[in-house]
Coordinates of C-alpha atoms in Angstrom, one line a residue:
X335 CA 20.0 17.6 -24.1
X336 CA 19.4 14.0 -23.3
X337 CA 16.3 11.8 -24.3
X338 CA 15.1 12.2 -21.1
X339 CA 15.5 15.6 -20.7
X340 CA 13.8 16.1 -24.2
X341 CA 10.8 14.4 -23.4
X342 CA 10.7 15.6 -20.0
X343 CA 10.7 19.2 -21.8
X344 CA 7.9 18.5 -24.1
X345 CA 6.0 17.2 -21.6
X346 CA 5.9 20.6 -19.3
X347 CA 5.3 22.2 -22.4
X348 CA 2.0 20.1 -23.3
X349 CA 1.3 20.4 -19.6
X350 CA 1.3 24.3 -19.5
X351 CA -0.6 24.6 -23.0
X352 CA -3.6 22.1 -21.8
X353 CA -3.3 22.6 -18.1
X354 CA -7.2 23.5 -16.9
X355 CA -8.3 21.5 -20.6
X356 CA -9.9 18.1 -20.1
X357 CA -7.8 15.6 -18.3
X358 CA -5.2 18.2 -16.2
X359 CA -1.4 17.7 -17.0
X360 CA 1.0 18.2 -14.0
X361 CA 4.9 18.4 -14.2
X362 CA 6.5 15.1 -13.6
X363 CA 8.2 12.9 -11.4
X364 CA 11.5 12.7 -11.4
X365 CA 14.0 10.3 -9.8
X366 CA 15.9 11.8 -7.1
X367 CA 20.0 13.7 -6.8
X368 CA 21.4 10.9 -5.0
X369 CA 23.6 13.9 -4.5
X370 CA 21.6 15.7 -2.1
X371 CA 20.1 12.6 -0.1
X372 CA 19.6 13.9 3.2
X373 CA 20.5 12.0 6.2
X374 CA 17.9 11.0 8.9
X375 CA 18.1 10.3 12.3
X376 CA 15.8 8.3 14.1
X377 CA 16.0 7.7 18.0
X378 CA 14.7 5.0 20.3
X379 CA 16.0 1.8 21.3
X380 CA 16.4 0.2 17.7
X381 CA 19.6 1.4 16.2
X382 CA 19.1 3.0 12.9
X383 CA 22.0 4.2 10.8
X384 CA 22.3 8.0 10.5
X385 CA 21.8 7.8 6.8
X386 CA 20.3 5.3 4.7
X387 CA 21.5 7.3 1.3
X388 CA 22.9 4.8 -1.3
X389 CA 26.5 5.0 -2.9
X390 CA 26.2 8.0 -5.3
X391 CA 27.8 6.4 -8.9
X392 CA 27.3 9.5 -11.2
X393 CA 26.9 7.0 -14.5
X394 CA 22.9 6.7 -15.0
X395 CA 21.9 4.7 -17.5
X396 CA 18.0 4.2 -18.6
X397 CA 16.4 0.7 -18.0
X398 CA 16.4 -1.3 -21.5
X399 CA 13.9 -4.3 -21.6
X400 CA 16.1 -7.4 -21.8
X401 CA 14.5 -10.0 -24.2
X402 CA 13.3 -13.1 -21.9
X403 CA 14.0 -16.1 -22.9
X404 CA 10.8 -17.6 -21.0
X405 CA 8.1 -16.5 -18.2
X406 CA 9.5 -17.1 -15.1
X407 CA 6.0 -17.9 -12.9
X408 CA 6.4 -16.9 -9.0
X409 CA 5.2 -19.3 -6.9
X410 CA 3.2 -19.1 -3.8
X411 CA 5.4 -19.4 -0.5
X412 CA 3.5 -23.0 0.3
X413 CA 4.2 -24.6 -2.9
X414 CA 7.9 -24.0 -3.1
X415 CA 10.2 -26.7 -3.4
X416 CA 12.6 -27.7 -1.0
X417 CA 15.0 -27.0 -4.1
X418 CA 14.0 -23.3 -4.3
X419 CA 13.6 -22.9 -0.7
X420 CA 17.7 -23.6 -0.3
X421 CA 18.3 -21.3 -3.4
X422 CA 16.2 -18.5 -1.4
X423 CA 18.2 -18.6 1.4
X424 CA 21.7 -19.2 -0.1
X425 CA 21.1 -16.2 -2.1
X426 CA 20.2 -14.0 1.2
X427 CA 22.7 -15.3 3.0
X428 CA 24.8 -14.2 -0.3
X429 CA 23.1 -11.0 -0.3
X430 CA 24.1 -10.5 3.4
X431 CA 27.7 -11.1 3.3
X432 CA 28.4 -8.1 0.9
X433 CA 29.8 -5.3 2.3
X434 CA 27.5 -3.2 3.2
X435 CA 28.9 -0.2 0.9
X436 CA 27.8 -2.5 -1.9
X437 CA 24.7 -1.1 -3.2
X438 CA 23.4 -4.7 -4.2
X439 CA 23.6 -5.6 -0.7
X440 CA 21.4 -6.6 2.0
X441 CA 21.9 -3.7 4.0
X442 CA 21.7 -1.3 0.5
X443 CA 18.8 -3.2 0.0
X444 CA 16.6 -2.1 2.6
X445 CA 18.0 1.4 3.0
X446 CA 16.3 1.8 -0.7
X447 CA 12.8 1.5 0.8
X448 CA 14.2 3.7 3.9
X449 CA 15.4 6.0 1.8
X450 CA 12.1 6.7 -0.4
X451 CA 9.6 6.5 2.0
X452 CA 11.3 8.5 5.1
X453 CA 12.1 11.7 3.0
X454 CA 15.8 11.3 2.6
X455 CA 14.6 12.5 -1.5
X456 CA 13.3 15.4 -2.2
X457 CA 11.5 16.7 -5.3
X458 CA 14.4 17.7 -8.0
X459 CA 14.1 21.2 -7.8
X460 CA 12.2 21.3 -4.6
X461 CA 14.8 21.1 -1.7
X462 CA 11.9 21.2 0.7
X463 CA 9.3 19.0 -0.5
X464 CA 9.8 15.4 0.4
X465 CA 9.5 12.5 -2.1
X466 CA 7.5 10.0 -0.6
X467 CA 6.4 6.8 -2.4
X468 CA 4.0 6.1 -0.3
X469 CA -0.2 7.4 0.1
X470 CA -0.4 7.9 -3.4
X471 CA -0.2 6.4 -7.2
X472 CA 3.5 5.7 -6.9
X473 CA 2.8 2.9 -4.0
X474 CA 2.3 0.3 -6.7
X475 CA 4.8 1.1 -9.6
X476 CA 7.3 1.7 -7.3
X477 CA 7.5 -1.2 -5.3
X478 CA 7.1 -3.7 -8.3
X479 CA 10.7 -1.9 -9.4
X480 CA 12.1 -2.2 -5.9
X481 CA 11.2 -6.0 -5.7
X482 CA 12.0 -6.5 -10.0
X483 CA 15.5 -5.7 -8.6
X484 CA 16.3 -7.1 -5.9
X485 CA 14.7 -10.6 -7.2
X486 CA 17.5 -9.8 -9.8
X487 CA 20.5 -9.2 -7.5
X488 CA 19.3 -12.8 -5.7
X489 CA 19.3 -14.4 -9.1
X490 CA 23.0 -13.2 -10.0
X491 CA 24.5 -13.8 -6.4
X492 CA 23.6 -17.9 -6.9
X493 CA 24.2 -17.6 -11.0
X494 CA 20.5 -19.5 -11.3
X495 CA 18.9 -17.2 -14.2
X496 CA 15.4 -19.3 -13.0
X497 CA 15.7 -18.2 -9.7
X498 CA 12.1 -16.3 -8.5
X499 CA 10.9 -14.1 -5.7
X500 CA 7.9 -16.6 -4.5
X501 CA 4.6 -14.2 -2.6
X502 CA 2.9 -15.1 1.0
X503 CA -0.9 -14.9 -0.2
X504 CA -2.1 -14.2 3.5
X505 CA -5.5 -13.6 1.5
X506 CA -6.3 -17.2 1.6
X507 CA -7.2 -19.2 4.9
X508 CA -4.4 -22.1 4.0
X509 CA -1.7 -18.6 4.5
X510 CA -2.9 -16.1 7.1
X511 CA 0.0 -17.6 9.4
X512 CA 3.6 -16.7 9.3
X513 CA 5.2 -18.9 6.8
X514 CA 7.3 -21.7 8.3
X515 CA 10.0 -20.8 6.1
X516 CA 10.7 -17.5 7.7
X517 CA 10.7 -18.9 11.5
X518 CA 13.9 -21.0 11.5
X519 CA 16.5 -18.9 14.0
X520 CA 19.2 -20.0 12.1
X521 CA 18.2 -19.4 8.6
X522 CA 19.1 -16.0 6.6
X523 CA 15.7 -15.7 5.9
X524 CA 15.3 -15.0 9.8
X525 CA 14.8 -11.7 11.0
X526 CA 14.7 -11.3 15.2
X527 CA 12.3 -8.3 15.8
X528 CA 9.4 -9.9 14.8
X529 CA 6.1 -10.3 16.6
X530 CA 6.9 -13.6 18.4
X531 CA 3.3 -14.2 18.6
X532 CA 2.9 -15.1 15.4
X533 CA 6.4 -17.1 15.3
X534 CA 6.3 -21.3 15.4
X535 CA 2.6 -21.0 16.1
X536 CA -0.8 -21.0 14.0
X537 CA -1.6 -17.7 15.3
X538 CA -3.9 -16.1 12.3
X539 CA -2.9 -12.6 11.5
X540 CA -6.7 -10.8 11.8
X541 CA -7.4 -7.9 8.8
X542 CA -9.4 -6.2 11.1
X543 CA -7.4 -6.0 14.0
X544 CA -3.5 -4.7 15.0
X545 CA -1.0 -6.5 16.5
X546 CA -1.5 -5.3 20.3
X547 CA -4.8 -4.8 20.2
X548 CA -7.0 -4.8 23.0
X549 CA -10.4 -5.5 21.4
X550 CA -12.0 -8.8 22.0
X551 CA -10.3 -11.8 20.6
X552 CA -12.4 -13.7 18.1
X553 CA -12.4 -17.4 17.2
X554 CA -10.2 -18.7 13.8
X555 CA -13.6 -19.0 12.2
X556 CA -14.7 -15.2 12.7
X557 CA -11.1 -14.0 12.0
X558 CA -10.8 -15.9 8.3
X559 CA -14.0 -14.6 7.9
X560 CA -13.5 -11.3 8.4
X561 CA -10.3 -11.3 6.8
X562 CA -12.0 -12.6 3.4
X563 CA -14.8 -10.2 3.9
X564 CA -12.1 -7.8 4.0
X565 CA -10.0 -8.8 1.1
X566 CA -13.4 -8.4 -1.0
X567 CA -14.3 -5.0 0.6
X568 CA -10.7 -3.8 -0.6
X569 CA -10.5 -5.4 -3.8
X570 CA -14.0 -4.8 -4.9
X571 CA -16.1 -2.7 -3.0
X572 CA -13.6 0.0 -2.4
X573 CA -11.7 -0.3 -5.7
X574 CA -14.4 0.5 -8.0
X575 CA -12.0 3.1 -9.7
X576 CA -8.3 3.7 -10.6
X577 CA -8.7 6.4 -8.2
X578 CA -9.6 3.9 -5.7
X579 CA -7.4 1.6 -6.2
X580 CA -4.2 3.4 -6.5
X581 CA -4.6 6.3 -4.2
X582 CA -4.6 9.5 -4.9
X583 CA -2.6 11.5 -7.6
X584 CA 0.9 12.4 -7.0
X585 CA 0.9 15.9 -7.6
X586 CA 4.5 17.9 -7.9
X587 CA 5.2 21.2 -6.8
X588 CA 2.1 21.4 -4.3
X589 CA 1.4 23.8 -0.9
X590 CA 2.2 20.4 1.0
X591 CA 2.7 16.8 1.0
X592 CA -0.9 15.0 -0.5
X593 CA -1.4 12.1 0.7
X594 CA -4.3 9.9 -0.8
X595 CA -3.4 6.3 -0.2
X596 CA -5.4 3.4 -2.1
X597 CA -7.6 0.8 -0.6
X598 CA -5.0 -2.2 -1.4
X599 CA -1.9 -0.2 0.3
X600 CA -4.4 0.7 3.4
X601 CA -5.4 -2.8 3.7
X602 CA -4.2 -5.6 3.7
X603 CA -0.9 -4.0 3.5
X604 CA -0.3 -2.0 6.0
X605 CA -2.2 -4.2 8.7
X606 CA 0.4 -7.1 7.3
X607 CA 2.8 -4.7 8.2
X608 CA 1.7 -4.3 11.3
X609 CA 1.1 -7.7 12.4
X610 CA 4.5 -9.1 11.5
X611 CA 6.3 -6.0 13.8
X612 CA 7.8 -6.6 16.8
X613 CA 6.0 -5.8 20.0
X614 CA 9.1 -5.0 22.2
X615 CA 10.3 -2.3 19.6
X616 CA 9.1 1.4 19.9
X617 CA 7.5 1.6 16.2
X618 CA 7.0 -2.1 15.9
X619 CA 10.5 -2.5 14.1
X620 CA 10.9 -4.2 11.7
X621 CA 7.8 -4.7 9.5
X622 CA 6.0 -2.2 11.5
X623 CA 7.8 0.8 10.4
X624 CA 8.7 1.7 7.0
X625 CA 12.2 2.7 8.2
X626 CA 13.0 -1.1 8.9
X627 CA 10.7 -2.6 7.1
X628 CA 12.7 -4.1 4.5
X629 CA 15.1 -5.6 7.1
X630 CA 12.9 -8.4 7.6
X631 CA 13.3 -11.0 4.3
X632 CA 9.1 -11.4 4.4
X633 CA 9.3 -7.7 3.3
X634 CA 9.7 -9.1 -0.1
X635 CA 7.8 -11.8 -0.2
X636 CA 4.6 -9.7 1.5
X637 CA 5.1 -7.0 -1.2
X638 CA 5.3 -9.9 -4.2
X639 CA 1.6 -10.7 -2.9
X640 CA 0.6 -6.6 -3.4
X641 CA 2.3 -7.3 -6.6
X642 CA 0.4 -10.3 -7.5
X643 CA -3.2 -8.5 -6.0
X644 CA -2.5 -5.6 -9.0
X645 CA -2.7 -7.8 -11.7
X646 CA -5.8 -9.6 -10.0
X647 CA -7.8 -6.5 -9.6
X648 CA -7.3 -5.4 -13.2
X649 CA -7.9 -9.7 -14.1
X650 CA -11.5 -10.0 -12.2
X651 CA -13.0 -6.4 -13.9
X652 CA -12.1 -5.9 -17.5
X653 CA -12.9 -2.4 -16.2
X654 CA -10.3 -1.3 -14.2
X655 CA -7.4 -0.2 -15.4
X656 CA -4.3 1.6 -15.0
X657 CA -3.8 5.3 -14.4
X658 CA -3.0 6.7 -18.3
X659 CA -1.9 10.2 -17.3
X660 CA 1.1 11.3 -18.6
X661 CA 2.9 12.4 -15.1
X662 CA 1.7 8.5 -13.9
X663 CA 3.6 7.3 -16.8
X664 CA 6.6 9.3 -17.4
X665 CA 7.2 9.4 -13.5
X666 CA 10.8 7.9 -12.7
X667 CA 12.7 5.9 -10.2
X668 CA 16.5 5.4 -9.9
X669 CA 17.7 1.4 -8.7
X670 CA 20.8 -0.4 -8.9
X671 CA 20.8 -3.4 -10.8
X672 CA 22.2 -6.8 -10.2
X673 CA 25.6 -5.5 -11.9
X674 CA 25.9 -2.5 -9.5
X675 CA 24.9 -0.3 -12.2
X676 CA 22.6 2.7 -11.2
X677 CA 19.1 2.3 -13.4
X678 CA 16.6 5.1 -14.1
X679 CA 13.0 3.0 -14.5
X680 CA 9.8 4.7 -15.4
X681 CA 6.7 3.7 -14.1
X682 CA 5.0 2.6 -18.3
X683 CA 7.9 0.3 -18.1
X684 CA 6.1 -2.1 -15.9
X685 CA 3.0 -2.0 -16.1
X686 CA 3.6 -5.4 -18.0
X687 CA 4.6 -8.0 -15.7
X688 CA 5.1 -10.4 -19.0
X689 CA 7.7 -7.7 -20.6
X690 CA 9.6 -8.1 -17.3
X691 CA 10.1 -11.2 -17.7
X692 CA 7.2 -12.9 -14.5
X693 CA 4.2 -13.6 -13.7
X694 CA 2.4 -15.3 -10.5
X695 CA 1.2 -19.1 -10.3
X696 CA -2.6 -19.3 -10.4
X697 CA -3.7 -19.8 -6.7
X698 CA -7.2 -19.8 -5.2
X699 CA -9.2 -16.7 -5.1
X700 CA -11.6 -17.4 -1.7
X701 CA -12.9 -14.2 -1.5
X702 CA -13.6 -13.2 -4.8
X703 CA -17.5 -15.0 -4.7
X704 CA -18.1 -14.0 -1.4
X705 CA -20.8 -12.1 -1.5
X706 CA -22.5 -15.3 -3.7
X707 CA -22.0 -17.2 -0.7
X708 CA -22.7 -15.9 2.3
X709 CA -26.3 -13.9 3.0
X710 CA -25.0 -11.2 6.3
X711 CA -27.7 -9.7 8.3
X712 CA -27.4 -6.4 8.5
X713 CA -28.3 -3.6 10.4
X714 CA -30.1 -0.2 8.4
X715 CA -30.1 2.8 10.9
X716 CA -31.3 5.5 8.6
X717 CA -30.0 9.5 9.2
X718 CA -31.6 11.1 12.2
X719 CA -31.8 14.6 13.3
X720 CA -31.9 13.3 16.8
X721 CA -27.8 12.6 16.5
X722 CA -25.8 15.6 17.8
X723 CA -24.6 17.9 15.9
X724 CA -20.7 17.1 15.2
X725 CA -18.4 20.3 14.6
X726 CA -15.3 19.8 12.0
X727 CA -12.3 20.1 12.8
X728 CA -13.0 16.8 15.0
X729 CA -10.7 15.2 17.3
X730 CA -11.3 11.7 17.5
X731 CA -11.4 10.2 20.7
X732 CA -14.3 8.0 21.1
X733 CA -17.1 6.8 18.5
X734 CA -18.6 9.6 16.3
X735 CA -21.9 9.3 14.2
X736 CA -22.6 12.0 11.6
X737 CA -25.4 12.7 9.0
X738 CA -24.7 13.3 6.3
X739 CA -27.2 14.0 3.0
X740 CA -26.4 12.1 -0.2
X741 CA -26.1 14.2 -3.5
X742 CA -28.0 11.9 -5.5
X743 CA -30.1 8.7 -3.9
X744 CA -32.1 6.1 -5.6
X745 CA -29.2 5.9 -8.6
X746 CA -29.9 3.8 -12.0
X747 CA -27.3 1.2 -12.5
X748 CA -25.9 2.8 -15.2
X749 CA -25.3 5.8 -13.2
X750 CA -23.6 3.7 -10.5
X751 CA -21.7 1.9 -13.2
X752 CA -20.0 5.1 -14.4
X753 CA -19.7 6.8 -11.1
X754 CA -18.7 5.5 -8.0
X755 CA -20.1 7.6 -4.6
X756 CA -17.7 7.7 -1.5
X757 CA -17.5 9.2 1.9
X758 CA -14.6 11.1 1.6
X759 CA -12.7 11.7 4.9
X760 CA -10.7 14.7 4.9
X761 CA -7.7 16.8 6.1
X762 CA -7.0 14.2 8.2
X763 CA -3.7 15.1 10.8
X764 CA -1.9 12.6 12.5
X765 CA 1.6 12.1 14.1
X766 CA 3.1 10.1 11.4
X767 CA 5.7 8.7 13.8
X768 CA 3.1 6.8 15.3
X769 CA 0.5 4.1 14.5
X770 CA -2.6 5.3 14.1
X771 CA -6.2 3.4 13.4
X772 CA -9.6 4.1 13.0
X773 CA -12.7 2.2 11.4
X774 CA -15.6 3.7 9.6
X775 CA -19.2 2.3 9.6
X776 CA -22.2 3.0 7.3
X777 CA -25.8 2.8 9.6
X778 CA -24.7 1.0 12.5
X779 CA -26.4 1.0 15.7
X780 CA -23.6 0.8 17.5
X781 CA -20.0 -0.1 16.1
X782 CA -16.7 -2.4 17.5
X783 CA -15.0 -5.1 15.9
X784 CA -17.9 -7.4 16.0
X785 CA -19.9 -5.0 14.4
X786 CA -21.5 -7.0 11.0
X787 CA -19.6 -6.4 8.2
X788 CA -22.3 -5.5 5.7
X789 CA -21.9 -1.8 7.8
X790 CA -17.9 -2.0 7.6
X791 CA -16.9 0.6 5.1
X792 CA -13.0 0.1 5.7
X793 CA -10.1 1.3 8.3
X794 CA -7.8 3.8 8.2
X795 CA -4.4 2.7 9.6
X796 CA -0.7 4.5 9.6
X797 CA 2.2 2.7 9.9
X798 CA 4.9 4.4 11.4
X799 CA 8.3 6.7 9.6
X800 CA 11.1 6.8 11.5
X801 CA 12.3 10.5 11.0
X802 CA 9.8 12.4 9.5
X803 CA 10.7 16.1 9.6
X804 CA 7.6 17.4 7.4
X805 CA 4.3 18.6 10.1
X806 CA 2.2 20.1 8.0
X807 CA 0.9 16.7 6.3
X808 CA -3.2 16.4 6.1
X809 CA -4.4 13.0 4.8
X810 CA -7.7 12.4 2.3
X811 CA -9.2 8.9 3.2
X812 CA -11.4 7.5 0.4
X813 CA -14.3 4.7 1.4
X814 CA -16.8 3.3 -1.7
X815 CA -20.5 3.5 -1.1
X816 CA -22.3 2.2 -3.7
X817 CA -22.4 -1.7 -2.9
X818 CA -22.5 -1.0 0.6
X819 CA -25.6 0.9 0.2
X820 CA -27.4 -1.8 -2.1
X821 CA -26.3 -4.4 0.3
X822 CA -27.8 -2.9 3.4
X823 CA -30.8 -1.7 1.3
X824 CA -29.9 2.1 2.2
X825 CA -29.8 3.7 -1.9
X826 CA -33.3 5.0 -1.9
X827 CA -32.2 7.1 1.6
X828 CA -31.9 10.9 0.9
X829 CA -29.3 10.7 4.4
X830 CA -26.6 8.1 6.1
X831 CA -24.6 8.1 9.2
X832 CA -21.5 7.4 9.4
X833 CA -19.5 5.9 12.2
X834 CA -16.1 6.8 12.5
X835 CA -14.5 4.7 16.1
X836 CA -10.8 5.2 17.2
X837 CA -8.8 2.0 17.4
X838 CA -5.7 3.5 18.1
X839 CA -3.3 6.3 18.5
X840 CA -4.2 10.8 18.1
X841 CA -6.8 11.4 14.9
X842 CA -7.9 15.1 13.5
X843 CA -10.6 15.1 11.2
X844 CA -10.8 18.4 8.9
X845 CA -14.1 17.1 7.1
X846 CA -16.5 14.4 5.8
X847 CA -18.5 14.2 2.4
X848 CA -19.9 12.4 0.0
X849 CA -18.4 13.1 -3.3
X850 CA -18.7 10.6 -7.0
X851 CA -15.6 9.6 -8.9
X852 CA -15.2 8.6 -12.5
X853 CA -14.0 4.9 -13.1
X854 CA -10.8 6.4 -14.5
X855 CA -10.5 10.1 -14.3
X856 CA -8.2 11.4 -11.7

């Protein structure tokens, strides 16, 4: 029996004798059989390939932290020099020229994020459960492995061992454009199916909006604003614990597919996403479907700013932290290095971006001390029995208001310290082909996109998969209370309504309730 395979072993057998004792122990994660990758086809008018499965090298060896010779610092996209900005694209345009059989290739490149995210995997053991990296606790861990890579593979190709990944922190008003680096038609770093609106132009991309979206248009000034207001909603607000943050728990073996995603992942990610897809493609290829997504070069750099926001959440609370359960941990990816050589990663192996090797260049944080300078009105309509009854199962198609009676109101601050309340937003169905949007509201009068965001809870948003096979997918969406409450002076209020109003695409709702989550218990 292998290491692996050992521990693995004695893991299941911990996890049977304490399952239902304390802090629950699931089976683990496992990296995939590249053996049984399934192939996908996706129709429409962007040609996909009919699989996106990588070279299958049976030789698997297990990631061994090198010993770095310094801390490499990735820099923001706007302070690179015109010296790393040629490196970036002669090592894309290096990437790109390898065959495309050549797992360390451009092409091999993107099909890894096809490939885990579109359900080409399946559990190991479980031929007809997808594995989906996606919506859960994985989002993070994995990408930082996917990106550890290929910033790797770039470094080799141009034989620079400084050579760094740099991050587009769209977060700050100086960077919610498309960076000039990526608009030059000529340059590797290029990528046509794009939305042109934001290409050569100062077009701001707008947090709380999509990119054909027929709402109102607002000015710059209301869009940075909102997209601050938003960054703070996500990264405080709504990430008051691991739960929060990371999405739900990635649970093997299950009835069906669970999907949880966390606040970061719902936003600003996936609105990024959608922004920078094209609008003349069906699923807003490139970015705006995960099957493409990684076609386009500011994939990377996008996902090295998630990257970057991690370590920012856990740096402005000394109280968040990690998930510490033993499937997190132990949970495994397979990669191929910069040498071609197949890599099984676990997730405790980078948690520490300083054992890797990186870390970020200190840039402004605008919306971390937002709330310090701005005074919002706000607007406190308190639960009514005159509001209609709503029935659940609810089939979202225009503005809903339900009341809803709190658990516990009028809460100490030590009691809010420990426990977080949310509106949790369940059994939610959707075609997962499609984009899909919706915003909730906490006691609005009415609610749109000029709605004040003191009553903005959040938005739920799907970005398209190009061949999903699995239908029976429901979707938990998590939204914090607590500050929103204080701030609109609602936490002595025995009931709230809640707004939910359709932006976008088919929404089922199973159920919404108020429920309290531990700062670090899953």
């Amino acid at each position: 029996m292998t290491r692996r395979g050992f521990i693995i072993a004695i893991a299941s057998f911990i996890a049977s004798i304490f399952r239902g004792v304390g802090k629950s122990m699931g089976a683990l994660i496992e990296s995939p059989d590249l053996a049984v990758c399934k192939k996908i086809h996706t129709q429409g008018e962007v040609v996909i390939e009919t699989t996106c499965c990588p070279p299958n090298r049976k030789k698997i060896v297990d990631f061994v932290f090198e010993t770095p010779s310094r801390i490499r610092v990735r820099p923001a996209v706007q302070h690179m020099t015109v010296e790393h900005i040629e490196k970036y694209k002669e090592a894309t345009r290096r990437m790109k020229a390898l065959d495309k059989d050549d797992p360390r290739s451009f092409a091999q490149q993107a099909n890894v994020h096809y490939a885990y995210c579109d359900d080409a995997y399946s559990e190991m053991g479980l031929p007809q459960m997808p594995l989906e990296v996606h919506k859960s606790w994985l989002f993070f861990p994995f990408h930082r492995w996917y990106l550890y890579f290929h910033e790797k593979i770039l470094r080799s190709l141009i034989e620079d061992d400084d050579f760094v990944l740099p991050f587009w922190n769209y977060d700050d008003p100086s960077s919610m454009t498309l960076p000039s680096i990526f608009d030059e038609i000529n340059s590797p770093l290029y990528d046509q199916l794009r939305n042109q609106d934001l290409c050569g132009s100062t077009k701001l991309i707008n947090f709380r909006s999509y990119r054909d979206d027929p709402q109102p248009q607002l000015t710059d000034t209301e869009i940075i604003q909102n997209n601050l207001r938003v960054m703070r909603l996500q990264m405080v607000t709504n990430s008051k614990t691991t739960q929060q943050f990371f999405g739900g728990k990635y649970i093997v073996d299950r009835p069906r597919p669970n999907h949880t995603p966390g606040s970061l992942e719902m936003f600003p990610h996936n609105i990024v996403h959608s922004w920078v897809g094209s609008k003349s493609t069906p699923k807003g290829e490139d970015m705006g479907s995960f099957h493409t997504a990684a076609r386009d070069p500011i994939f990377y750099v996008h996902h090295t700013n998630i990257d970057r926001l991690w370590g920012v959440w856990k740096d402005i609370n000394c109280k968040n932290k990690d998930p510490d359960e033993l499937e997190f941990l132990e949970a495994s990816f397979l990669f191929y290095d910069e040498k071609a050589q197949l890599t099984r990663v676990t997730i405790k192996d980078c948690l520490n971006t300083s054992a890797l090797g990186y870390r970020y260049d200190n840039v402004p944080i605008p919306w971390l001390d937002l709330d310090k300078t701005c005074a919002p009105t706000f607007i406190n309509r308190r639960g009514s029995n005159n509001l209609r009854k709503v029935i659940f199962p609810l089939v979202l198609k225009s503005m809903e208001s339900i009341t809803i009676r709190r658990r516990m109101n009028n809460r100490s601050e030590v009691e809010k310290e420990s426990r977080e309340e949310v509106a949790i937003i369940d059994d939610i169905e959707l075609d997962y082909e499609e984009s899909v949007m919706f915003d909730v509201y906490i006691n609005p009068s009415d609610a749109d996109i000029r709605t004040d965001m003191s009553n903005f809870c959040s938005s739920f948003m799907n970005v398209p998969n190009g061949g999903r096979s699995i239908i029976d997918v429901k979707t938990r969406f998590v939204v914090g209370l607590t500050d929103l409450l204080d701030g609109i002076q609602a936490d002595n209020d025995e009931y709230i309504v809640i707004t939910l109003v359709p932006r976008k695409g088919n929404i089922k709702i199973g159920g919404l309730f108020i429920d309290f989550l531990d700062r670090h218990n899953f």
